[in-house]
CSV table of C-alpha atoms in Angstrom, one decimal:
chain,number,residue,atom,x,y,z
A,2,UNK,CA,-14.7,-4.5,-11.5
A,3,UNK,CA,-13.0,-7.1,-9.9
A,4,UNK,CA,-14.4,-10.4,-8.1
A,5,UNK,CA,-14.2,-10.2,-4.5
A,6,UNK,CA,-10.7,-10.4,-2.9
A,7,UNK,CA,-8.6,-11.0,0.6
A,8,UNK,CA,-5.3,-11.5,1.8
A,9,UNK,CA,-3.2,-13.4,4.3
A,10,UNK,CA,-0.3,-13.0,6.2
A,11,UNK,CA,1.3,-16.0,7.5
A,12,UNK,CA,3.1,-16.6,10.6
A,13,UNK,CA,3.8,-20.2,9.9
A,14,UNK,CA,5.4,-21.8,8.0
A,15,UNK,CA,8.0,-18.9,7.1
A,16,UNK,CA,11.5,-19.0,7.0
A,17,UNK,CA,14.0,-17.0,8.9
A,18,UNK,CA,17.3,-15.5,7.4
A,19,UNK,CA,19.0,-19.1,7.4
A,20,UNK,CA,16.1,-20.2,5.9
A,21,UNK,CA,14.7,-22.2,9.0
A,22,UNK,CA,11.0,-22.7,9.1
A,23,UNK,CA,9.9,-20.8,12.3
A,24,UNK,CA,6.8,-19.1,13.8
A,25,UNK,CA,7.1,-15.4,13.3
A,26,UNK,CA,5.6,-13.3,16.0
A,27,UNK,CA,2.5,-10.7,15.1
A,28,UNK,CA,2.9,-7.5,15.2
A,29,UNK,CA,0.7,-4.3,16.0
A,30,UNK,CA,1.7,-2.3,13.3
A,31,UNK,CA,1.3,-5.4,10.7
A,32,UNK,CA,-2.4,-6.0,12.0
A,33,UNK,CA,-3.1,-1.7,11.7
A,34,UNK,CA,-1.4,-1.1,8.5
A,35,UNK,CA,-3.0,-4.4,5.9
A,36,UNK,CA,-6.2,-3.7,7.6
A,37,UNK,CA,-6.4,0.2,7.1
A,38,UNK,CA,-5.0,-0.9,3.0
A,39,UNK,CA,-7.3,-3.8,2.8
A,40,UNK,CA,-10.1,-1.6,3.3
A,41,UNK,CA,-8.6,1.2,1.5
A,42,UNK,CA,-9.1,-1.0,-1.5
A,43,UNK,CA,-12.7,-2.6,-1.2
A,44,UNK,CA,-11.1,-6.1,0.0
A,45,UNK,CA,-13.5,-8.3,2.4
A,46,UNK,CA,-11.2,-10.2,4.3
A,47,UNK,CA,-7.9,-9.8,6.2
A,48,UNK,CA,-6.7,-13.4,7.6
A,49,UNK,CA,-4.2,-13.3,10.0
A,50,UNK,CA,-2.2,-16.7,10.2
A,51,UNK,CA,-0.8,-17.9,13.4
A,52,UNK,CA,-0.9,-21.3,15.1
A,53,UNK,CA,0.5,-19.5,18.2
A,54,UNK,CA,-2.5,-19.7,20.8
A,55,UNK,CA,-1.0,-16.8,22.9
A,56,UNK,CA,0.0,-14.6,19.7
A,57,UNK,CA,-4.4,-15.3,18.6
A,58,UNK,CA,-5.2,-14.2,22.0
A,59,UNK,CA,-3.1,-11.0,21.3
A,60,UNK,CA,-4.8,-10.7,18.1
A,61,UNK,CA,-8.2,-10.7,19.4
A,62,UNK,CA,-7.5,-8.4,22.5
A,63,UNK,CA,-5.8,-5.7,20.1
A,64,UNK,CA,-9.0,-6.0,17.8
A,65,UNK,CA,-11.3,-6.2,20.6
A,66,UNK,CA,-10.0,-2.9,21.9
A,67,UNK,CA,-10.7,-1.3,18.6
A,68,UNK,CA,-13.7,-3.1,17.4
A,69,UNK,CA,-15.7,-2.6,20.8
A,70,UNK,CA,-13.4,-1.0,23.3
A,71,UNK,CA,-12.6,2.5,24.0
A,72,UNK,CA,-10.8,2.7,20.4
A,73,UNK,CA,-14.0,2.2,18.5
A,74,UNK,CA,-15.1,5.5,19.8
A,75,UNK,CA,-11.6,7.0,19.7
A,76,UNK,CA,-11.2,6.2,16.3
A,77,UNK,CA,-13.8,4.6,14.6
A,78,UNK,CA,-11.7,4.3,11.2
A,79,UNK,CA,-9.7,1.6,12.7
A,80,UNK,CA,-13.0,0.3,13.8
A,81,UNK,CA,-13.7,-0.1,10.5
A,82,UNK,CA,-10.6,-1.3,9.2
A,83,UNK,CA,-10.2,-4.2,11.8
A,84,UNK,CA,-13.7,-5.6,11.0
A,85,UNK,CA,-12.0,-7.5,7.9
A,86,UNK,CA,-9.9,-9.3,10.2
A,87,UNK,CA,-10.6,-12.8,10.9
A,88,UNK,CA,-7.5,-15.0,13.1
A,89,UNK,CA,-6.8,-18.5,12.1
A,90,UNK,CA,-4.5,-21.2,12.7
A,91,UNK,CA,-3.1,-22.3,9.2
A,92,UNK,CA,-3.5,-20.8,6.0
A,93,UNK,CA,-5.5,-23.7,4.7
A,94,UNK,CA,-8.1,-22.6,7.7
A,95,UNK,CA,-7.8,-19.0,5.4
A,96,UNK,CA,-8.8,-20.6,2.3
A,97,UNK,CA,-11.7,-22.7,3.1
A,98,UNK,CA,-13.3,-19.7,5.5
A,99,UNK,CA,-12.6,-17.6,2.3
A,100,UNK,CA,-13.9,-20.6,-0.5
A,101,UNK,CA,-17.1,-20.7,2.5
A,102,UNK,CA,-17.6,-16.8,2.4
A,103,UNK,CA,-17.2,-16.5,-1.9
A,104,UNK,CA,-17.4,-20.0,-3.3
A,105,UNK,CA,-15.0,-22.9,-4.4
A,106,UNK,CA,-13.7,-20.7,-7.5
A,107,UNK,CA,-11.4,-18.8,-4.7
A,108,UNK,CA,-7.7,-18.9,-5.9
A,109,UNK,CA,-4.9,-18.4,-3.6
A,110,UNK,CA,-1.9,-16.4,-5.3
A,111,UNK,CA,1.3,-16.4,-3.4
A,112,UNK,CA,3.8,-13.2,-3.1
A,113,UNK,CA,7.7,-13.4,-2.8
A,114,UNK,CA,10.8,-11.3,-3.7
A,115,UNK,CA,12.3,-14.6,-5.0
A,116,UNK,CA,9.2,-15.4,-8.0
A,117,UNK,CA,11.3,-14.4,-10.6
A,118,UNK,CA,9.6,-16.8,-12.9
A,119,UNK,CA,6.0,-15.8,-11.1
A,120,UNK,CA,3.1,-14.7,-13.3
A,121,UNK,CA,3.2,-10.9,-14.4
A,122,UNK,CA,0.8,-8.5,-12.7
A,123,UNK,CA,-1.1,-8.3,-15.8
A,124,UNK,CA,-1.8,-11.7,-15.5
A,125,UNK,CA,-3.1,-11.9,-12.0
A,126,UNK,CA,-5.2,-8.6,-12.6
A,127,UNK,CA,-6.8,-11.0,-15.5
A,128,UNK,CA,-7.3,-13.5,-13.0
A,129,UNK,CA,-8.8,-11.2,-10.4
A,130,UNK,CA,-11.4,-10.1,-13.1
A,131,UNK,CA,-12.7,-13.5,-13.3
A,132,UNK,CA,-12.5,-15.2,-9.6
A,133,UNK,CA,-12.0,-14.0,-6.4
A,134,UNK,CA,-8.2,-14.2,-5.2
A,135,UNK,CA,-6.4,-14.6,-1.8
A,136,UNK,CA,-3.2,-13.0,-1.8
A,137,UNK,CA,-0.8,-14.8,0.4
A,138,UNK,CA,2.1,-12.7,1.9
A,139,UNK,CA,4.8,-14.2,4.2
A,140,UNK,CA,6.3,-12.6,7.0
A,141,UNK,CA,10.0,-13.2,8.1
A,142,UNK,CA,12.0,-14.0,4.8
A,143,UNK,CA,9.0,-15.3,2.9
A,144,UNK,CA,6.9,-18.4,2.8
A,145,UNK,CA,7.9,-22.1,3.5
A,146,UNK,CA,8.3,-24.6,1.1
A,147,UNK,CA,5.1,-26.3,2.3
A,148,UNK,CA,3.2,-23.7,1.1
A,149,UNK,CA,4.3,-23.7,-2.3
A,150,UNK,CA,3.3,-27.4,-2.7
A,151,UNK,CA,0.1,-26.6,-3.2
A,152,UNK,CA,0.8,-25.6,-6.9
A,153,UNK,CA,-1.1,-22.0,-6.4
A,154,UNK,CA,0.1,-19.6,-8.5
A,155,UNK,CA,3.1,-17.4,-7.8
A,156,UNK,CA,3.1,-13.5,-8.5
A,157,UNK,CA,6.3,-12.0,-9.7
A,158,UNK,CA,8.7,-9.6,-7.3
A,159,UNK,CA,7.7,-5.9,-6.8
A,160,UNK,CA,10.6,-5.2,-8.7
A,161,UNK,CA,13.3,-6.9,-10.3
A,162,UNK,CA,16.7,-4.9,-9.8
A,163,UNK,CA,19.1,-5.5,-7.9
A,164,UNK,CA,17.8,-4.3,-4.8
A,165,UNK,CA,14.4,-5.9,-3.6
A,166,UNK,CA,14.1,-6.0,0.2
A,167,UNK,CA,10.9,-4.4,1.0
A,168,UNK,CA,9.2,-4.9,4.1
A,169,UNK,CA,5.6,-6.8,4.0
A,170,UNK,CA,3.8,-3.9,4.7
A,171,UNK,CA,5.4,-1.8,2.0
A,172,UNK,CA,4.9,-4.7,-0.8
A,173,UNK,CA,1.4,-5.4,0.2
A,174,UNK,CA,0.4,-2.0,-0.4
A,175,UNK,CA,2.0,-2.0,-3.8
A,176,UNK,CA,0.6,-5.2,-5.0
A,177,UNK,CA,-2.7,-4.1,-4.0
A,178,UNK,CA,-2.4,-0.9,-5.7
A,179,UNK,CA,-1.0,-2.5,-9.1
A,180,UNK,CA,-3.8,-4.9,-9.2
A,181,UNK,CA,-6.7,-2.8,-7.8
A,182,UNK,CA,-5.6,0.6,-9.3
A,183,UNK,CA,-5.8,4.4,-8.3
A,184,UNK,CA,-9.7,4.3,-9.5
A,185,UNK,CA,-10.4,0.1,-9.4
A,186,UNK,CA,-13.1,-1.3,-7.6
A,187,UNK,CA,-13.6,-4.6,-6.0
A,188,UNK,CA,-16.9,-6.2,-5.2
A,189,UNK,CA,-17.5,-7.1,-1.5
A,190,UNK,CA,-18.1,-10.3,-0.5
A,191,UNK,CA,-21.6,-12.1,0.7
A,192,UNK,CA,-21.7,-10.7,4.5
A,193,UNK,CA,-21.9,-13.5,7.1
B,2,UNK,CA,14.5,7.8,-17.0
B,3,UNK,CA,13.5,10.2,-14.1
B,4,UNK,CA,15.4,12.8,-12.5
B,5,UNK,CA,17.2,12.0,-9.0
B,6,UNK,CA,14.4,11.9,-6.4
B,7,UNK,CA,14.2,11.9,-2.6
B,8,UNK,CA,12.1,11.6,0.2
B,9,UNK,CA,11.6,13.5,3.4
B,10,UNK,CA,9.3,12.0,6.6
B,11,UNK,CA,8.5,14.7,8.6
B,12,UNK,CA,8.1,14.6,12.3
B,13,UNK,CA,7.4,18.2,13.1
B,14,UNK,CA,5.3,20.1,12.1
B,15,UNK,CA,2.8,18.1,12.0
B,16,UNK,CA,-1.0,17.5,13.1
B,17,UNK,CA,-2.6,15.2,15.5
B,18,UNK,CA,-5.8,14.0,15.5
B,19,UNK,CA,-7.5,17.1,17.2
B,20,UNK,CA,-5.4,19.3,14.7
B,21,UNK,CA,-2.8,20.9,17.2
B,22,UNK,CA,0.7,21.1,15.9
B,23,UNK,CA,3.0,18.3,17.2
B,24,UNK,CA,6.1,16.7,17.3
B,25,UNK,CA,5.8,13.1,16.7
B,26,UNK,CA,8.0,10.4,17.7
B,27,UNK,CA,10.2,8.7,15.1
B,28,UNK,CA,9.8,4.7,15.0
B,29,UNK,CA,12.3,2.3,14.1
B,30,UNK,CA,9.7,0.5,11.5
B,31,UNK,CA,9.5,3.6,9.7
B,32,UNK,CA,13.1,4.2,9.4
B,33,UNK,CA,14.0,0.9,7.9
B,34,UNK,CA,10.6,0.4,5.6
B,35,UNK,CA,11.5,3.3,4.1
B,36,UNK,CA,14.9,3.5,3.7
B,37,UNK,CA,14.1,0.2,2.0
B,38,UNK,CA,11.4,1.5,-0.2
B,39,UNK,CA,13.6,4.2,-1.2
B,40,UNK,CA,16.5,1.7,-2.1
B,41,UNK,CA,14.0,-0.3,-3.9
B,42,UNK,CA,13.1,2.5,-6.2
B,43,UNK,CA,16.4,3.9,-6.6
B,44,UNK,CA,16.3,7.3,-4.8
B,45,UNK,CA,19.3,9.5,-3.7
B,46,UNK,CA,18.0,10.6,-0.4
B,47,UNK,CA,15.6,9.5,2.7
B,48,UNK,CA,15.3,12.7,4.8
B,49,UNK,CA,14.5,12.5,8.4
B,50,UNK,CA,13.1,15.6,9.9
B,51,UNK,CA,12.6,16.0,13.5
B,52,UNK,CA,14.0,19.0,15.5
B,53,UNK,CA,14.0,17.0,18.8
B,54,UNK,CA,17.6,16.3,19.9
B,55,UNK,CA,17.1,13.0,21.5
B,56,UNK,CA,15.2,11.8,18.7
B,57,UNK,CA,18.1,12.8,16.4
B,58,UNK,CA,20.7,11.0,18.8
B,59,UNK,CA,18.0,7.6,18.2
B,60,UNK,CA,17.9,7.8,14.6
B,61,UNK,CA,22.0,8.1,14.6
B,62,UNK,CA,22.3,5.3,17.1
B,63,UNK,CA,20.0,2.8,15.2
B,64,UNK,CA,21.4,3.7,11.7
B,65,UNK,CA,24.8,3.3,13.3
B,66,UNK,CA,24.5,-0.1,14.0
B,67,UNK,CA,23.1,-0.9,10.5
B,68,UNK,CA,25.9,0.8,8.6
B,69,UNK,CA,28.8,0.2,11.1
B,70,UNK,CA,28.1,-2.2,13.9
B,71,UNK,CA,27.5,-5.7,14.2
B,72,UNK,CA,24.3,-4.9,12.0
B,73,UNK,CA,26.4,-4.2,9.0
B,74,UNK,CA,28.0,-7.7,8.8
B,75,UNK,CA,24.5,-9.4,9.7
B,76,UNK,CA,22.4,-7.8,7.3
B,77,UNK,CA,24.0,-6.3,4.3
B,78,UNK,CA,20.7,-5.2,3.3
B,79,UNK,CA,19.9,-3.1,5.9
B,80,UNK,CA,23.1,-1.3,5.9
B,81,UNK,CA,23.2,-0.6,2.3
B,82,UNK,CA,19.0,1.2,2.6
B,83,UNK,CA,20.5,3.0,5.5
B,84,UNK,CA,23.7,4.7,3.8
B,85,UNK,CA,20.9,7.1,1.6
B,86,UNK,CA,19.2,7.9,5.6
B,87,UNK,CA,19.7,11.8,6.7
B,88,UNK,CA,18.6,13.2,9.6
B,89,UNK,CA,17.5,16.7,9.8
B,90,UNK,CA,16.0,19.5,11.9
B,91,UNK,CA,13.7,21.0,9.5
B,92,UNK,CA,11.9,20.6,6.2
B,93,UNK,CA,14.0,23.6,5.1
B,94,UNK,CA,17.5,22.1,6.0
B,95,UNK,CA,15.8,19.0,3.7
B,96,UNK,CA,15.4,20.9,0.9
B,97,UNK,CA,18.6,23.0,1.2
B,98,UNK,CA,20.6,20.0,1.5
B,99,UNK,CA,18.8,18.3,-1.5
B,100,UNK,CA,19.1,21.6,-3.7
B,101,UNK,CA,23.0,21.4,-2.7
B,102,UNK,CA,23.3,18.1,-3.9
B,103,UNK,CA,21.1,18.0,-7.2
B,104,UNK,CA,20.9,21.8,-8.1
B,105,UNK,CA,18.3,25.0,-7.4
B,106,UNK,CA,15.6,23.2,-9.4
B,107,UNK,CA,15.0,20.5,-6.8
B,108,UNK,CA,11.1,20.7,-6.1
B,109,UNK,CA,9.5,20.1,-2.8
B,110,UNK,CA,6.2,18.1,-3.1
B,111,UNK,CA,3.6,17.2,-0.5
B,112,UNK,CA,1.7,14.3,0.0
B,113,UNK,CA,-1.3,14.2,1.8
B,114,UNK,CA,-4.7,12.5,1.8
B,115,UNK,CA,-6.7,15.3,2.2
B,116,UNK,CA,-5.3,16.7,-1.0
B,117,UNK,CA,-8.7,16.6,-3.1
B,118,UNK,CA,-7.6,19.2,-5.8
B,119,UNK,CA,-3.7,17.9,-5.4
B,120,UNK,CA,-1.9,17.2,-8.9
B,121,UNK,CA,-2.6,13.9,-10.2
B,122,UNK,CA,0.1,11.1,-10.5
B,123,UNK,CA,0.3,11.7,-14.3
B,124,UNK,CA,0.9,15.3,-13.9
B,125,UNK,CA,3.8,14.4,-11.0
B,126,UNK,CA,5.3,11.9,-12.9
B,127,UNK,CA,5.7,14.6,-15.9
B,128,UNK,CA,7.5,16.8,-13.5
B,129,UNK,CA,9.9,13.9,-12.2
B,130,UNK,CA,11.1,13.5,-15.6
B,131,UNK,CA,12.2,17.3,-15.9
B,132,UNK,CA,13.7,18.2,-12.6
B,133,UNK,CA,15.0,16.2,-9.3
B,134,UNK,CA,11.8,16.1,-6.1
B,135,UNK,CA,11.3,15.8,-3.0
B,136,UNK,CA,8.6,14.1,-1.5
B,137,UNK,CA,7.0,15.1,1.5
B,138,UNK,CA,5.6,13.0,3.9
B,139,UNK,CA,3.8,13.9,6.8
B,140,UNK,CA,3.6,11.5,9.9
B,141,UNK,CA,0.8,11.7,12.7
B,142,UNK,CA,-2.2,13.4,10.8
B,143,UNK,CA,-0.4,15.3,8.4
B,144,UNK,CA,1.3,18.1,7.5
B,145,UNK,CA,0.9,21.3,9.5
B,146,UNK,CA,-0.4,24.6,7.5
B,147,UNK,CA,3.3,26.3,7.8
B,148,UNK,CA,4.7,23.4,5.3
B,149,UNK,CA,1.6,24.2,3.0
B,150,UNK,CA,2.7,28.2,3.0
B,151,UNK,CA,5.6,27.6,0.8
B,152,UNK,CA,3.0,27.2,-2.4
B,153,UNK,CA,5.2,23.5,-3.0
B,154,UNK,CA,2.8,21.5,-5.4
B,155,UNK,CA,0.5,18.8,-3.4
B,156,UNK,CA,-0.1,15.3,-4.8
B,157,UNK,CA,-3.7,14.0,-5.2
B,158,UNK,CA,-4.5,11.4,-2.7
B,159,UNK,CA,-3.9,7.4,-3.5
B,160,UNK,CA,-7.6,6.6,-3.5
B,161,UNK,CA,-10.7,8.8,-3.7
B,162,UNK,CA,-12.9,6.2,-2.0
B,163,UNK,CA,-14.8,6.8,1.4
B,164,UNK,CA,-12.0,5.2,3.2
B,165,UNK,CA,-9.0,6.8,3.0
B,166,UNK,CA,-6.6,6.2,6.1
B,167,UNK,CA,-3.5,4.4,4.9
B,168,UNK,CA,-0.8,4.6,7.0
B,169,UNK,CA,2.4,6.7,6.0
B,170,UNK,CA,4.5,3.3,5.4
B,171,UNK,CA,1.9,2.1,3.0
B,172,UNK,CA,1.1,5.5,1.3
B,173,UNK,CA,4.5,6.1,0.2
B,174,UNK,CA,5.6,2.9,-1.4
B,175,UNK,CA,2.1,3.3,-3.5
B,176,UNK,CA,3.3,7.0,-4.6
B,177,UNK,CA,7.0,5.5,-5.3
B,178,UNK,CA,5.3,2.8,-7.2
B,179,UNK,CA,3.3,4.9,-9.1
B,180,UNK,CA,5.9,7.5,-9.7
B,181,UNK,CA,8.5,5.1,-10.8
B,182,UNK,CA,6.7,1.9,-11.7
B,183,UNK,CA,7.9,-1.9,-12.0
B,184,UNK,CA,10.5,-1.1,-13.9
B,185,UNK,CA,11.4,2.5,-14.1
B,186,UNK,CA,14.6,3.8,-13.4
B,187,UNK,CA,15.7,7.1,-11.3
B,188,UNK,CA,19.2,8.6,-12.2
B,189,UNK,CA,21.4,8.4,-9.1
B,190,UNK,CA,22.1,11.9,-7.8
B,191,UNK,CA,26.1,13.2,-7.6
B,192,UNK,CA,28.0,11.3,-4.8
B,193,UNK,CA,29.1,13.3,-1.7
């Protein structure tokens, strides 16, 4: 049994293809795909990280449609999945909220295709048995250097072949499956 | 080492949420996410199955942009990924093309969240060591009964919990990772 687990999808600060720090746009599919994924694997929170107020409003409008509006009755599975969703302005706010829920031992783990020296999946699975994790995913071309300055552990890339350019949706799916597994169970965080 | 492998994403015949047979629309993200996924795992073909001519034209236009046009220079990773893509009018046409490339032993394997009695991942991994597979994914609410009439093997669902509503993008990622693995290698099909 794994300790409670959460994911954060970061839209700022992330890099673009030239290496500049940008705010990326929230996409509807990222909201749904990752919420359904997180729910399927028993996670307790899915943080959408964006400082852009108009993006936060967009997320809330989409989430409200499926949680409360016509969508909740039309599609109860999406309703349930979006119950995990929290919109926050920064990764720090996500870490703070998650630690408030599961305790100060909760540890962010950064994911990225460039982490050639990152911890193995086996090592992070062991971590996950002992403390609540917050898996951090970057949009665009990955998390910006500021986030690495925290010294949080980094997870190795999904594949080490010559081609490793997965979308954040498919990479997150593979990472959760490797950590939790086909039959693995994750403890639920205390409800709020 | 696994035998050559391919995937097919079926837009017809598939079911909608009421269980009616429909043609679903091709989405830009499905094209890119699954092409990049298939390339990362060493697959040889990604068949987009749709009988709708205007959809086929749309796919070809998108693929041409990234393979030949401005996009090919702008983003060589997408260029390479879309080299696997083939647009076909039916699943039968995909099977025929794949068998033409890798031989008559090539076997379609159907995926679906409802395959409670499906073969285990372990069993399908063993299959994949001995014969080329074509993994078949349905859009919408899954493959229609006509496709099951072929008697092809079915793969068990990704998760057996009470909530199992993954998008086809995340399900395909998990399935390829379970079959091929972090370091697994797949033989390339003969080039054409």
